Short mmCIF file of C-alpha atoms in Angstrom, two decimals:
data_model
loop_
_atom_site.label_atom_id
_atom_site.label_comp_id
_atom_site.label_asym_id
_atom_site.label_seq_id
_atom_site.Cartn_x
_atom_site.Cartn_y
_atom_site.Cartn_z
CA MET A 1024 0.26 0.27 0.11
CA LYS A 1025 1.35 3.22 -0.67
CA ARG A 1026 1.06 5.72 2.06
CA TRP A 1027 0.64 8.37 0.49
CA TRP A 1028 -0.48 10.15 3.77
CA SER A 1029 3.34 9.34 5.50
CA PRO A 1030 4.33 13.35 4.38
CA LEU A 1031 1.26 14.64 6.44
CA PHE A 1032 3.86 13.78 9.69
CA LEU A 1033 6.66 15.95 8.59
CA TRP A 1034 4.70 18.85 8.84
CA PRO A 1035 4.81 19.30 13.01
CA LEU A 1036 8.45 18.76 12.25
CA LEU A 1037 8.66 21.99 10.13
CA GLY A 1038 6.49 24.01 12.39
CA ALA A 1039 8.86 23.40 14.83
CA CYS A 1040 11.31 24.94 12.82
CA SER A 1041 9.85 28.23 13.06
CA ASP A 1042 11.29 30.84 15.80
CA PRO A 1043 8.51 32.32 17.62
CA LEU A 1044 10.67 35.07 19.32
CA HIS A 1045 11.20 36.15 15.50
CA ASP A 1046 7.80 36.02 14.59
CA ASP A 1047 6.70 37.72 17.24
CA ALA A 1048 9.25 40.77 16.99
CA VAL A 1049 8.05 41.17 12.88
CA ASP A 1050 4.44 40.80 13.96
CA ALA A 1051 4.95 43.89 16.23
CA LEU A 1052 6.81 45.97 13.70
CA GLY A 1053 2.55 46.37 12.48
CA PRO A 1054 2.04 46.64 8.79
CA GLU A 1055 3.61 49.40 5.63
CA GLN A 1056 2.67 52.40 6.16
CA ALA A 1057 -0.41 53.82 3.61
CA GLY A 1058 1.41 54.74 0.20
CA VAL A 1059 4.88 53.38 1.11
CA ARG A 1060 5.57 50.34 -0.40
CA LYS A 1061 8.58 47.21 0.85
CA GLY A 1062 11.68 49.33 -0.70
CA PRO A 1063 14.45 51.57 0.20
CA TYR A 1064 12.16 54.11 2.20
CA HIS A 1065 9.54 51.86 4.25
CA ARG A 1066 9.68 51.50 7.93
CA PRO A 1067 11.91 55.39 8.74
CA GLY A 1068 12.78 54.51 12.87
CA GLN A 1069 12.06 50.79 12.73
CA PRO A 1070 14.57 47.94 13.81
CA CYS A 1071 15.07 47.42 9.81
CA LEU A 1072 17.53 43.62 11.41
CA THR A 1073 14.46 42.37 12.68
CA CYS A 1074 13.27 41.49 8.87
CA HIS A 1075 16.67 42.25 6.83
CA GLY A 1076 18.61 40.42 9.63
CA GLY A 1077 18.98 36.42 7.75
CA GLU A 1078 15.78 35.18 9.62
CA GLY A 1079 13.80 36.62 6.89
CA PRO A 1080 11.06 37.01 6.16
CA ALA A 1081 13.09 39.50 3.73
CA GLY A 1082 15.56 38.47 1.58
CA PHE A 1083 17.66 41.14 1.56
CA GLU A 1084 20.12 40.62 4.11
CA MET A 1085 21.97 43.27 5.65
CA SER A 1086 24.82 44.01 8.28
CA LEU A 1087 23.59 47.47 10.04
CA ALA A 1088 20.96 49.30 8.95
CA GLY A 1089 18.93 52.56 10.40
CA THR A 1090 17.79 56.21 9.81
CA VAL A 1091 19.32 58.91 10.38
CA TYR A 1092 16.70 61.92 11.73
CA ALA A 1093 18.09 65.96 10.65
CA HIS A 1094 16.67 67.16 14.42
CA ALA A 1095 16.60 65.34 18.29
CA GLY A 1096 12.90 64.47 18.49
CA SER A 1097 11.90 65.25 14.47
CA ASN A 1098 10.25 63.39 12.72
CA ALA A 1099 12.06 63.80 9.08
CA GLY A 1100 14.71 61.54 8.23
CA LEU A 1101 17.63 63.36 6.64
CA ALA A 1102 18.71 62.62 3.31
CA ASN A 1103 22.35 62.60 2.00
CA VAL A 1104 23.95 62.05 5.24
CA ILE A 1105 27.36 60.34 5.25
CA VAL A 1106 27.08 57.50 7.84
CA ARG A 1107 30.81 55.98 8.82
CA VAL A 1108 31.67 52.73 10.78
CA VAL A 1109 35.02 51.74 11.51
CA ASP A 1110 34.90 47.98 12.99
CA ALA A 1111 37.42 46.36 15.49
CA ASP A 1112 39.71 45.53 12.38
CA HIS A 1113 40.11 48.83 11.24
CA ARG A 1114 37.83 48.59 8.39
CA THR A 1115 36.05 51.61 7.52
CA TYR A 1116 32.53 51.25 5.42
CA GLU A 1117 30.59 54.43 4.26
CA THR A 1118 27.54 55.05 3.15
CA ARG A 1119 24.63 57.40 2.71
CA THR A 1120 21.05 58.30 3.76
CA ASN A 1121 18.40 58.22 1.39
CA CYS A 1122 15.33 60.56 1.45
CA ALA A 1123 13.35 58.91 4.14
CA GLY A 1124 16.63 58.63 6.29
CA ASN A 1125 17.14 54.78 5.90
CA PHE A 1126 20.67 53.39 5.24
CA TRP A 1127 21.58 50.19 5.16
CA VAL A 1128 25.23 47.73 4.49
CA PRO A 1129 24.51 45.03 2.69
CA ALA A 1130 25.46 41.70 4.58
CA SER A 1131 27.27 40.21 1.03
CA ASP A 1132 29.55 43.77 1.02
CA PHE A 1133 30.49 44.33 5.04
CA GLN A 1134 30.59 42.49 7.97
CA PRO A 1135 31.99 44.11 10.73
CA VAL A 1136 33.82 42.23 13.34
CA TYR A 1137 32.49 44.15 16.88
CA PRO A 1138 32.63 46.19 18.59
CA LEU A 1139 32.73 49.24 15.86
CA ARG A 1140 32.13 53.07 16.20
CA ALA A 1141 30.15 54.97 14.34
CA ALA A 1142 29.56 58.64 13.10
CA VAL A 1143 27.25 60.46 10.89
CA THR A 1144 27.96 63.91 9.14
CA TYR A 1145 25.77 65.86 7.06
CA GLY A 1146 27.66 68.86 4.99
CA THR A 1147 30.24 70.38 7.58
CA ARG A 1148 28.45 68.49 10.75
CA SER A 1149 29.34 65.71 12.53
CA ARG A 1150 28.07 63.98 15.34
CA VAL A 1151 30.29 60.80 17.03
CA MET A 1152 28.78 58.30 18.97
CA LEU A 1153 29.25 58.08 21.89
CA THR A 1154 30.02 54.12 22.84
CA PRO A 1155 30.84 52.11 21.31
CA VAL A 1156 28.35 48.85 19.10
CA HIS A 1157 28.70 45.37 20.55
CA ARG A 1158 26.57 43.52 18.91
CA GLU A 1159 23.25 44.85 17.09
CA GLY A 1160 23.01 45.70 13.84
CA SER A 1161 19.47 48.09 13.38
CA CYS A 1162 20.29 51.30 15.25
CA SER A 1163 16.68 51.69 16.51
CA ALA A 1164 16.87 48.74 18.57
CA CYS A 1165 18.69 50.96 20.79
CA HIS A 1166 17.64 54.81 19.65
CA ALA A 1167 14.14 54.51 19.77
CA ALA A 1168 11.53 57.50 19.18
CA GLU A 1169 12.09 58.96 22.85
CA PRO A 1170 14.80 59.38 24.90
CA GLY A 1171 14.61 57.52 28.55
CA PRO A 1172 16.09 55.21 30.83
CA ASN A 1173 16.82 52.56 28.47
CA THR A 1174 17.71 54.69 25.03
CA PRO A 1175 18.77 58.43 24.40
CA GLY A 1176 16.26 58.68 21.63
CA ARG A 1177 16.54 58.96 17.61
CA VAL A 1178 20.03 59.58 15.81
CA TRP A 1179 20.15 63.32 14.66
CA VAL A 1180 22.65 65.28 13.12
CA LEU A 1181 22.02 69.08 12.88
CA ALA A 1182 21.60 71.30 16.31
CA ASP A 1183 18.12 73.01 16.33
CA SER A 1184 19.68 76.04 14.74
CA ILE A 1185 19.97 74.31 11.45
CA SER A 1186 16.90 73.65 9.24
CA ALA A 1187 17.33 70.90 7.61
CA PRO A 1188 16.19 71.06 3.34
CA VAL A 1189 12.53 69.98 3.02
CA GLN A 1190 12.37 66.57 0.96
CA THR A 1191 10.07 63.93 -0.44
CA CYS A 1192 10.66 60.30 -1.49
CA PRO A 1193 9.03 58.73 -4.99
CA ARG A 1194 6.08 56.92 -3.93
CA GLY A 1195 5.46 53.26 -5.09
CA GLU A 1196 9.58 52.09 -5.07
CA GLY A 1197 9.30 48.23 -5.09
CA GLY A 1198 11.67 45.79 -4.29
CA ASP A 1199 12.46 43.74 -1.03
CA MET B 153 -11.59 9.61 58.26
CA THR B 154 -13.30 12.94 58.83
CA SER B 155 -12.89 15.75 57.31
CA ALA B 156 -10.78 17.07 60.43
CA ARG B 157 -8.89 15.10 61.22
CA ARG B 158 -7.60 14.40 57.05
CA LEU B 159 -7.31 18.78 57.27
CA ALA B 160 -4.91 17.90 60.56
CA PHE B 161 -3.32 15.24 59.04
CA SER B 162 -2.59 17.66 55.84
CA LEU B 163 -1.90 20.56 58.48
CA ALA B 164 1.15 18.55 59.88
CA GLY B 165 1.93 17.65 56.36
CA THR B 166 2.38 20.71 54.72
CA LEU B 167 4.20 22.36 58.67
CA LEU B 168 6.80 18.88 57.99
CA ALA B 169 7.27 19.50 54.22
CA ALA B 170 8.02 23.48 55.15
CA SER B 171 10.57 22.86 57.65
CA ALA B 172 12.53 20.05 55.33
CA CYS B 173 12.49 23.26 52.85
CA SER B 174 13.76 25.44 55.48
CA GLY B 175 17.65 23.62 55.62
CA GLY B 176 18.32 25.41 52.15
CA THR B 177 21.14 24.01 50.23
CA GLY B 178 23.07 23.01 53.59
CA ILE B 179 25.88 26.11 52.82
CA ASP B 180 25.44 28.55 55.98
CA SER B 181 24.89 32.16 54.74
CA GLU B 182 27.54 33.29 57.16
CA GLU B 183 29.99 32.04 55.67
CA LEU B 184 29.40 33.78 52.18
CA ARG B 185 31.68 36.88 51.92
CA GLU B 186 31.63 38.85 49.14
CA PRO B 187 34.90 41.57 47.85
CA SER B 188 33.21 45.11 49.48
CA SER B 189 31.32 47.66 47.56
CA ARG B 190 33.45 50.41 49.42
CA ASP B 191 36.15 50.63 45.86
CA PHE B 192 33.88 48.74 43.53
CA ALA B 193 33.28 53.05 41.68
CA PRO B 194 36.32 52.09 39.45
CA VAL B 195 35.26 48.66 38.28
CA ALA B 196 31.94 49.85 37.59
CA GLU B 197 33.56 52.58 35.67
CA THR B 198 35.30 49.86 33.43
CA LEU B 199 32.74 47.53 33.59
CA VAL B 200 29.67 50.27 32.30
CA LEU B 201 32.53 51.39 29.55
CA HIS B 202 33.69 48.22 27.88
CA CYS B 203 30.44 45.96 29.13
CA GLY B 204 27.15 48.16 29.47
CA THR B 205 26.39 49.56 26.63
CA LEU B 206 22.45 49.62 25.26
CA ASP B 207 23.30 46.51 23.14
CA CYS B 208 24.88 44.28 25.51
CA HIS B 209 24.89 44.27 29.30
CA GLY B 210 23.27 48.25 29.34
CA MET B 211 19.70 45.92 28.92
CA ALA B 212 17.83 44.83 31.96
CA GLY B 213 17.04 41.63 31.09
CA ARG B 214 20.97 40.21 31.03
CA ASN B 215 22.15 38.55 34.05
CA LEU B 216 24.66 41.26 34.57
CA ARG B 217 22.83 43.83 34.58
CA LEU B 218 24.91 47.39 34.66
CA TYR B 219 23.93 50.78 34.84
CA GLY B 220 25.83 53.52 34.38
CA ALA B 221 26.58 56.82 32.34
CA SER B 222 26.82 56.02 28.98
CA GLY B 223 24.40 52.71 29.14
CA GLN B 224 21.21 52.22 31.24
CA ARG B 225 20.39 54.50 33.98
CA LEU B 226 18.57 53.36 36.69
CA ASP B 227 16.56 57.10 37.35
CA PRO B 228 14.10 56.76 34.99
CA LYS B 229 14.42 60.98 34.74
CA ASP B 230 18.14 60.00 33.47
CA VAL B 231 19.68 59.40 29.82
CA PRO B 232 22.56 57.50 28.39
CA GLY B 233 25.00 59.99 27.57
CA GLY B 234 23.91 62.40 30.16
CA ARG B 235 24.66 62.47 33.78
CA GLU B 236 27.80 60.68 34.94
CA THR B 237 27.27 57.64 36.83
CA THR B 238 25.36 58.56 39.78
CA ALA B 239 25.92 56.32 43.15
CA ALA B 240 23.07 53.74 43.26
CA GLU B 241 23.96 53.36 39.75
CA VAL B 242 27.50 51.77 41.05
CA LEU B 243 25.61 49.85 43.93
CA ALA B 244 23.40 48.31 41.36
CA ASP B 245 26.49 47.51 39.08
CA TYR B 246 28.62 46.10 42.57
CA ARG B 247 24.89 43.79 43.24
CA SER B 248 24.40 42.64 39.73
CA THR B 249 28.51 41.39 39.81
CA ILE B 250 27.96 39.85 43.37
CA GLY B 251 24.91 38.17 42.90
CA LEU B 252 26.37 36.05 39.80
CA GLU B 253 27.49 33.66 41.41
CA PRO B 254 27.46 34.38 45.20
CA GLU B 255 29.07 31.10 45.79
CA VAL B 256 32.30 30.66 43.85
CA LEU B 257 33.04 34.20 44.17
CA ALA B 258 32.67 34.01 48.50
CA GLU B 259 35.62 31.01 47.38
CA VAL B 260 37.74 32.90 45.25
CA PHE B 261 37.44 35.86 47.90
CA ALA B 262 38.33 33.79 50.38
CA SER B 263 41.28 32.44 48.45
CA ARG B 264 42.51 36.15 48.19
CA GLY B 265 41.51 35.87 43.96
CA ALA B 266 43.39 32.56 43.44
CA GLY B 267 41.45 30.76 40.53
CA PRO B 268 40.17 33.47 39.18
CA GLU B 269 38.80 31.36 36.26
CA ARG B 270 36.40 29.91 38.69
CA LEU B 271 34.40 32.67 38.42
CA THR B 272 32.36 33.31 34.53
CA LEU B 273 32.36 36.30 34.83
CA ILE B 274 35.87 36.17 34.37
CA ARG B 275 35.77 33.59 31.50
CA LYS B 276 33.47 35.90 30.06
CA ALA B 277 36.23 38.99 30.02
CA ARG B 278 38.97 37.42 28.98
CA GLY B 279 37.66 35.01 26.08
CA THR B 280 38.11 32.39 28.03
CA GLU B 281 34.41 31.17 27.71
CA ASN B 282 31.71 31.71 24.48
CA HIS B 283 31.24 35.16 25.18
CA LYS B 284 28.69 37.26 22.22
CA GLY B 285 31.03 40.27 23.44
CA ASN B 286 34.42 38.18 22.74
CA LYS B 287 37.20 39.45 24.82
CA PRO B 288 36.78 42.57 26.43
CA PHE B 289 39.38 42.20 29.24
CA PRO B 290 41.74 39.38 28.03
CA LYS B 291 44.48 38.12 30.42
CA ASP B 292 46.37 40.43 32.68
CA SER B 293 44.83 43.15 30.36
CA ASN B 294 44.38 46.06 32.28
CA GLY B 295 40.38 45.95 32.25
CA ASP B 296 41.33 41.69 33.69
CA LYS B 297 43.51 43.06 36.21
CA CYS B 298 40.83 45.33 37.31
CA LEU B 299 38.09 42.24 37.36
CA VAL B 300 40.69 40.31 39.20
CA SER B 301 41.80 42.81 41.80
CA PHE B 302 37.97 43.32 42.65
CA VAL B 303 37.53 39.57 43.29
CA ALA B 304 40.30 39.47 45.69
CA GLY B 305 39.25 42.11 47.43
CA ALA B 306 41.78 45.01 46.87
CA VAL B 307 40.75 46.96 43.63
CA ASP B 308 43.88 47.63 41.71
CA VAL B 309 42.39 51.54 41.06
CA ALA B 310 45.23 52.23 38.76
CA SER B 311 44.25 49.54 36.51
CA CYS B 312 40.93 50.00 36.42
CA ASN B 313 41.53 53.63 35.53
CA ASN B 314 44.09 53.16 32.79
CA SER B 315 41.56 50.18 31.32
CA LYS B 316 39.91 53.78 29.65
CA ALA B 317 41.75 53.91 27.17
CA ASP B 318 42.09 50.48 26.21
CA PRO B 319 40.26 49.69 22.98
#
């Protein structure tokens, strides 16, 4: 007799391979913002590596990523900010924020050896991160929106006295 | 058996079990001695600087939970990067450190720091035990001397201070 039903026994094993903590972290991010598709402009301020850290669901894997804001307490991401990191092996990687303030380091390009140091520069203005990063690739995992005892607040680059250019992102860009 | 007698037996059993538990682990708590908190400030400063960032031991969920100026803050009104590490944070760091393995710490302390690698704290710092943060204090580095001197009961303040300049 053909045991056509035997693969059914594998289903519980497949289910056992998922990580409920990771699944919960992905679910906690909520839906996409209205009018912004998955892609380089989506979800500013969220912990990018939750989905892009290699465990999915996003296919494009990043080793570091985040969002840089114009001012402390601002909700406006700032474009053309240069983000520089130097890892424990003294290797430097440099990238630039897009119109949403988002930046990322493709995992295929650079896998930092921790601890690493980071700095952001906009024009002639720079801010250097006070402490090294020891393990977390998502900036917003530590840099939450509101400053508090467990977070210094968002990554920002300009003093309040310096105005930031008004910028908009093209809508409907795809990619995952 | 009447319900009153059943209740009496039940109470007696509960009391017997409770008295059996009160014996604990057999370790006399009077014998557990630990290094003093008096000189812990430079040790705390070293630990917070090298281990207490928000993505490592500057997190509430860690066994070794550190508070300080460059990491998580004890006072909800403080922010990381704000005012200097407070005395309350130093005390919280001390309690966290000595609470990791109190029995082993007591043994190392009693032997004046001999065999410090009996402590997970030292092994993790030296990287001789798997540690996501690699080896922040290799053997005989300033940070290592600082930690080892603390568990031996005589803080090497100079090494602690020198460790601030180490990567």
